[in-house]
Amino acid sequence: AQTVTQSQPEMSVQEAETVTLSCTYDTSESDYYLFWYKQPPSRQMILVIRQEAYKQQNATENRFSVNFQKAAKSFSLKISDSQLGDAAMYFCAYLRGTSGSRLTFGEGTQLTVNP
Amino acid sequence: DSGVTQTPKHLITATGQRVTLRCSPRSGDLSVYWYQQSLDQGLQFLIQYYNGEERAKGNILERFSAQQFPDLHSELNLSSLELGDSALYFCASSVVAGGPYEQYFGPGTRLTVT
């Protein structure tokens, strides 16, 4: 079974600084997707970024980028120029690369942004 | 706004009761997933439907059941409720054929069992 581990329960960053959230996963599959979801105090789950395992290039979405290390099974999220609105719980998630698979989530990292 | 809608937003009920949570997927998405988020269990997959048929089951209790209707909306039925069923219940939807397979979540239904 696939597992996802986020070893940092809490992180904090100063506004305008950069922070990196860590995620490792375990799978025997070769075809899969990885995601970062953000859950602000509203509790809405918001998709932040997606990485396909077959792509070597790291995904980037504006201030959000990932460092995908397939051999190490590591998938970290870097937030640049942190903003107060980035404060949220961040979940790393794994999806097997077949249609209609379930998401497996990590435990989450609570990010605080200090003004 | 993800395009996935869920009703009601909040639900307060007593132990032993039965409730129904409703979800409408994004336009064009045939697959619907239900997840439970509780403090002690994190985010757990419950069940998936694809075009009206059950596709996969996760850690769903026998007291819980779901269905997907011809118009693709889905309902999650929770019966004989216990205090431990208090949680945030999310519905998500995705395309299935051809990808991409990311799942978009509704705003959730917060269930409180007293």
Tab-separated table of C-alpha atoms in Angstrom:
chain	number	residue	atom	x	y	z
A	1	ALA	CA	0.000	0.000	0.000
A	2	GLN	CA	1.109	3.509	-0.667
A	3	THR	CA	2.023	5.757	2.222
A	4	VAL	CA	2.701	9.482	2.404
A	5	THR	CA	4.683	11.061	5.223
A	6	GLN	CA	4.981	14.708	6.174
A	7	SER	CA	7.523	14.933	8.962
A	8	GLN	CA	6.942	18.594	9.828
A	9	PRO	CA	3.688	19.047	11.775
A	10	GLU	CA	4.275	22.811	11.958
A	11	MET	CA	6.363	25.357	10.099
A	12	SER	CA	6.594	29.122	10.244
A	13	VAL	CA	7.962	31.733	7.857
A	14	GLN	CA	8.308	35.492	7.772
A	15	GLU	CA	6.257	37.358	5.229
A	16	ALA	CA	8.154	37.719	1.911
A	17	GLU	CA	10.544	34.900	2.826
A	18	THR	CA	10.798	31.417	1.335
A	19	VAL	CA	9.751	28.195	3.040
A	20	THR	CA	10.007	24.549	2.031
A	21	LEU	CA	7.598	21.846	3.176
A	22	SER	CA	8.762	18.243	3.039
A	23	CYS	CA	6.967	15.110	1.883
A	24	THR	CA	8.121	11.567	1.291
A	25	TYR	CA	6.113	8.700	-0.107
A	26	ASP	CA	6.410	4.999	-0.590
A	27	THR	CA	5.117	3.140	-3.630
A	28	SER	CA	6.033	0.275	-5.907
A	29	GLU	CA	4.180	1.867	-8.824
A	30	SER	CA	5.998	3.603	-11.653
A	31	ASP	CA	3.044	5.635	-12.885
A	32	TYR	CA	1.603	8.073	-10.379
A	33	TYR	CA	0.838	11.692	-9.591
A	34	LEU	CA	1.712	13.814	-6.602
A	35	PHE	CA	-0.175	16.843	-5.362
A	36	TRP	CA	-0.045	19.548	-2.769
A	37	TYR	CA	-3.366	20.719	-1.377
A	38	LYS	CA	-3.878	23.753	0.827
A	39	GLN	CA	-6.531	23.883	3.550
A	40	PRO	CA	-7.003	27.400	4.966
A	41	PRO	CA	-9.122	28.117	8.056
A	42	SER	CA	-12.243	27.925	5.860
A	43	ARG	CA	-11.421	24.165	5.627
A	44	GLN	CA	-11.806	24.191	1.834
A	45	MET	CA	-9.322	21.840	0.125
A	46	ILE	CA	-7.561	23.784	-2.618
A	47	LEU	CA	-5.297	22.190	-5.193
A	48	VAL	CA	-1.966	24.024	-5.237
A	49	ILE	CA	0.233	22.089	-7.631
A	50	ARG	CA	0.514	18.770	-9.484
A	51	GLN	CA	3.489	16.660	-10.555
A	52	GLU	CA	3.359	13.713	-12.922
A	53	ALA	CA	5.910	11.040	-12.008
A	54	TYR	CA	6.964	10.556	-15.634
A	55	LYS	CA	7.984	14.201	-15.970
A	56	GLN	CA	11.510	15.070	-14.933
A	57	GLN	CA	10.843	18.787	-14.894
A	58	ASN	CA	9.665	20.147	-11.568
A	59	ALA	CA	6.208	21.730	-11.618
A	60	THR	CA	5.820	25.449	-10.962
A	61	GLU	CA	2.717	27.540	-10.328
A	62	ASN	CA	3.531	31.201	-9.739
A	63	ARG	CA	5.165	31.387	-6.271
A	64	PHE	CA	4.787	27.649	-5.684
A	65	SER	CA	7.260	25.103	-6.985
A	66	VAL	CA	8.173	21.537	-6.172
A	67	ASN	CA	11.403	19.594	-5.877
A	68	PHE	CA	10.552	16.117	-7.129
A	69	GLN	CA	13.214	13.510	-6.446
A	70	LYS	CA	11.774	10.284	-7.861
A	71	ALA	CA	14.587	7.961	-6.800
A	72	ALA	CA	14.471	9.293	-3.257
A	73	LYS	CA	10.647	9.338	-3.287
A	74	SER	CA	10.662	12.899	-2.097
A	75	PHE	CA	8.293	15.698	-3.087
A	76	SER	CA	8.827	19.025	-1.352
A	77	LEU	CA	6.895	22.259	-1.841
A	78	LYS	CA	8.672	25.609	-1.967
A	79	ILE	CA	6.693	28.770	-1.368
A	80	SER	CA	8.503	31.920	-2.417
A	81	ASP	CA	7.686	35.467	-1.313
A	82	SER	CA	5.345	34.114	1.366
A	83	GLN	CA	2.126	36.026	1.919
A	84	LEU	CA	-0.227	36.152	4.884
A	85	GLY	CA	-2.817	34.346	2.770
A	86	ASP	CA	-0.505	31.363	2.460
A	87	ALA	CA	-1.130	30.490	6.098
A	88	ALA	CA	-2.903	27.132	6.035
A	89	MET	CA	-2.554	23.398	6.527
A	90	TYR	CA	-0.745	21.871	3.566
A	91	PHE	CA	-1.313	18.259	2.568
A	92	CYS	CA	0.845	16.180	0.290
A	93	ALA	CA	-1.133	13.573	-1.639
A	94	TYR	CA	-0.396	10.571	-3.849
A	95	LEU	CA	-2.540	9.263	-6.684
A	96	ARG	CA	-1.890	6.059	-8.559
A	97	GLY	CA	-1.610	6.731	-12.248
A	98	THR	CA	-4.703	4.924	-13.382
A	99	SER	CA	-8.064	6.461	-13.935
A	100	GLY	CA	-10.225	7.006	-10.931
A	101	SER	CA	-7.813	6.199	-8.148
A	102	ARG	CA	-8.137	7.379	-4.567
A	103	LEU	CA	-5.921	10.050	-3.051
A	104	THR	CA	-3.648	9.027	-0.193
A	105	PHE	CA	-2.820	11.994	2.034
A	106	GLY	CA	-0.015	12.807	4.400
A	107	GLU	CA	-0.666	14.048	7.914
A	108	GLY	CA	-0.363	17.698	6.947
A	109	THR	CA	1.934	20.603	7.825
A	110	GLN	CA	0.485	23.686	9.505
A	111	LEU	CA	2.146	26.763	8.021
A	112	THR	CA	2.152	30.053	9.916
A	113	VAL	CA	3.158	33.259	8.130
A	114	ASN	CA	4.433	35.983	10.447
A	115	PRO	CA	4.059	39.642	9.423
B	1	ASP	CA	-14.694	27.937	-6.386
B	2	SER	CA	-13.913	24.347	-7.405
B	3	GLY	CA	-17.265	23.753	-9.118
B	4	VAL	CA	-18.123	20.942	-6.697
B	5	THR	CA	-21.085	21.694	-4.452
B	6	GLN	CA	-22.035	20.061	-1.179
B	7	THR	CA	-25.073	20.455	1.029
B	8	PRO	CA	-25.649	21.057	3.838
B	9	LYS	CA	-22.619	22.977	5.112
B	10	HIS	CA	-23.300	22.077	8.702
B	11	LEU	CA	-25.317	19.316	10.291
B	12	ILE	CA	-25.949	18.733	13.991
B	13	THR	CA	-27.722	15.574	15.017
B	14	ALA	CA	-28.029	13.106	17.863
B	15	THR	CA	-26.543	9.681	18.327
B	16	GLY	CA	-28.521	6.934	16.655
B	17	GLN	CA	-29.887	9.191	13.946
B	18	ARG	CA	-29.472	8.996	10.159
B	19	VAL	CA	-28.347	11.784	7.854
B	20	THR	CA	-27.800	12.252	4.128
B	21	LEU	CA	-25.049	14.370	2.636
B	22	ARG	CA	-25.343	15.544	-0.940
B	23	CYS	CA	-22.730	16.319	-3.567
B	24	SER	CA	-22.845	17.619	-7.133
B	25	PRO	CA	-19.631	17.136	-9.151
B	26	ARG	CA	-18.030	19.582	-11.557
B	27	SER	CA	-19.667	19.725	-14.940
B	28	GLY	CA	-18.324	16.888	-17.065
B	29	ASP	CA	-16.786	14.891	-14.213
B	30	LEU	CA	-18.109	11.350	-14.038
B	31	SER	CA	-16.237	10.231	-10.933
B	32	VAL	CA	-17.172	11.193	-7.384
B	33	TYR	CA	-15.154	10.455	-4.252
B	34	TRP	CA	-16.087	10.770	-0.584
B	35	TYR	CA	-13.489	11.511	2.093
B	36	GLN	CA	-13.737	11.890	5.849
B	37	GLN	CA	-11.525	14.291	7.779
B	38	SER	CA	-11.431	13.767	11.518
B	39	LEU	CA	-8.938	14.977	14.101
B	40	ASP	CA	-7.585	11.549	14.956
B	41	GLN	CA	-7.758	9.843	11.539
B	42	GLY	CA	-6.757	12.621	9.169
B	43	LEU	CA	-8.114	12.518	5.631
B	44	GLN	CA	-9.483	9.082	4.792
B	45	PHE	CA	-10.958	7.830	1.540
B	46	LEU	CA	-14.422	6.340	1.967
B	47	ILE	CA	-15.852	5.399	-1.410
B	48	GLN	CA	-15.780	6.213	-5.128
B	49	TYR	CA	-18.481	6.148	-7.777
B	50	TYR	CA	-18.026	6.350	-11.492
B	51	ASN	CA	-20.989	7.089	-13.758
B	52	GLY	CA	-23.436	5.561	-11.302
B	53	GLU	CA	-21.431	2.485	-10.380
B	54	GLU	CA	-19.395	1.857	-7.251
B	55	ARG	CA	-15.730	1.766	-8.280
B	56	ALA	CA	-13.729	1.506	-5.056
B	57	LYS	CA	-14.231	1.254	-1.331
B	58	GLY	CA	-11.937	2.480	1.382
B	59	ASN	CA	-12.364	2.617	5.143
B	60	ILE	CA	-16.126	2.962	4.995
B	61	LEU	CA	-18.192	1.606	7.863
B	62	GLU	CA	-21.102	-0.732	7.187
B	63	ARG	CA	-23.394	1.913	8.721
B	64	PHE	CA	-22.423	4.207	5.849
B	65	SER	CA	-23.578	3.873	2.259
B	66	ALA	CA	-23.514	5.964	-0.874
B	67	GLN	CA	-24.960	6.141	-4.327
B	68	GLN	CA	-24.588	8.140	-7.514
B	69	PHE	CA	-27.674	9.079	-9.475
B	70	PRO	CA	-28.204	9.362	-13.261
B	71	ASP	CA	-27.642	13.125	-13.102
B	72	LEU	CA	-24.256	12.268	-11.471
B	73	HIS	CA	-24.952	13.829	-8.105
B	74	SER	CA	-24.063	11.622	-5.183
B	75	GLU	CA	-25.398	11.086	-1.687
B	76	LEU	CA	-23.617	9.691	1.350
B	77	ASN	CA	-25.926	8.136	3.923
B	78	LEU	CA	-24.745	7.799	7.511
B	79	SER	CA	-26.911	5.812	9.908
B	80	SER	CA	-26.885	4.785	13.577
B	81	LEU	CA	-24.641	7.739	14.166
B	82	GLU	CA	-22.066	7.664	16.936
B	83	LEU	CA	-20.092	10.477	18.560
B	84	GLY	CA	-17.012	9.315	16.680
B	85	ASP	CA	-18.689	9.995	13.344
B	86	SER	CA	-18.352	13.720	13.967
B	87	ALA	CA	-16.079	14.936	11.188
B	88	LEU	CA	-15.783	16.989	8.040
B	89	TYR	CA	-17.022	15.039	5.025
B	90	PHE	CA	-15.679	16.031	1.630
B	91	CYS	CA	-16.846	15.144	-1.806
B	92	ALA	CA	-14.430	15.429	-4.719
B	93	SER	CA	-14.769	14.869	-8.437
B	94	SER	CA	-12.454	14.225	-11.339
B	95	VAL	CA	-12.369	13.200	-14.943
B	96	VAL	CA	-11.500	9.560	-15.446
B	97	ALA	CA	-10.657	8.892	-19.048
B	98	GLY	CA	-7.505	10.459	-20.428
B	99	GLY	CA	-6.581	12.479	-17.384
B	100	PRO	CA	-5.548	14.739	-15.790
B	101	TYR	CA	-6.689	12.997	-12.681
B	102	GLU	CA	-6.523	15.663	-10.051
B	103	GLN	CA	-9.498	15.755	-7.763
B	104	TYR	CA	-11.386	18.941	-7.005
B	105	PHE	CA	-13.008	19.187	-3.614
B	106	GLY	CA	-16.284	20.628	-2.492
B	107	PRO	CA	-16.487	22.876	0.575
B	108	GLY	CA	-17.355	19.945	2.840
B	109	THR	CA	-20.162	19.138	5.254
B	110	ARG	CA	-19.336	19.478	8.932
B	111	LEU	CA	-21.205	16.816	10.876
B	112	THR	CA	-21.551	17.099	14.629
B	113	VAL	CA	-23.076	14.183	16.500
B	114	THR	CA	-24.192	15.006	20.060
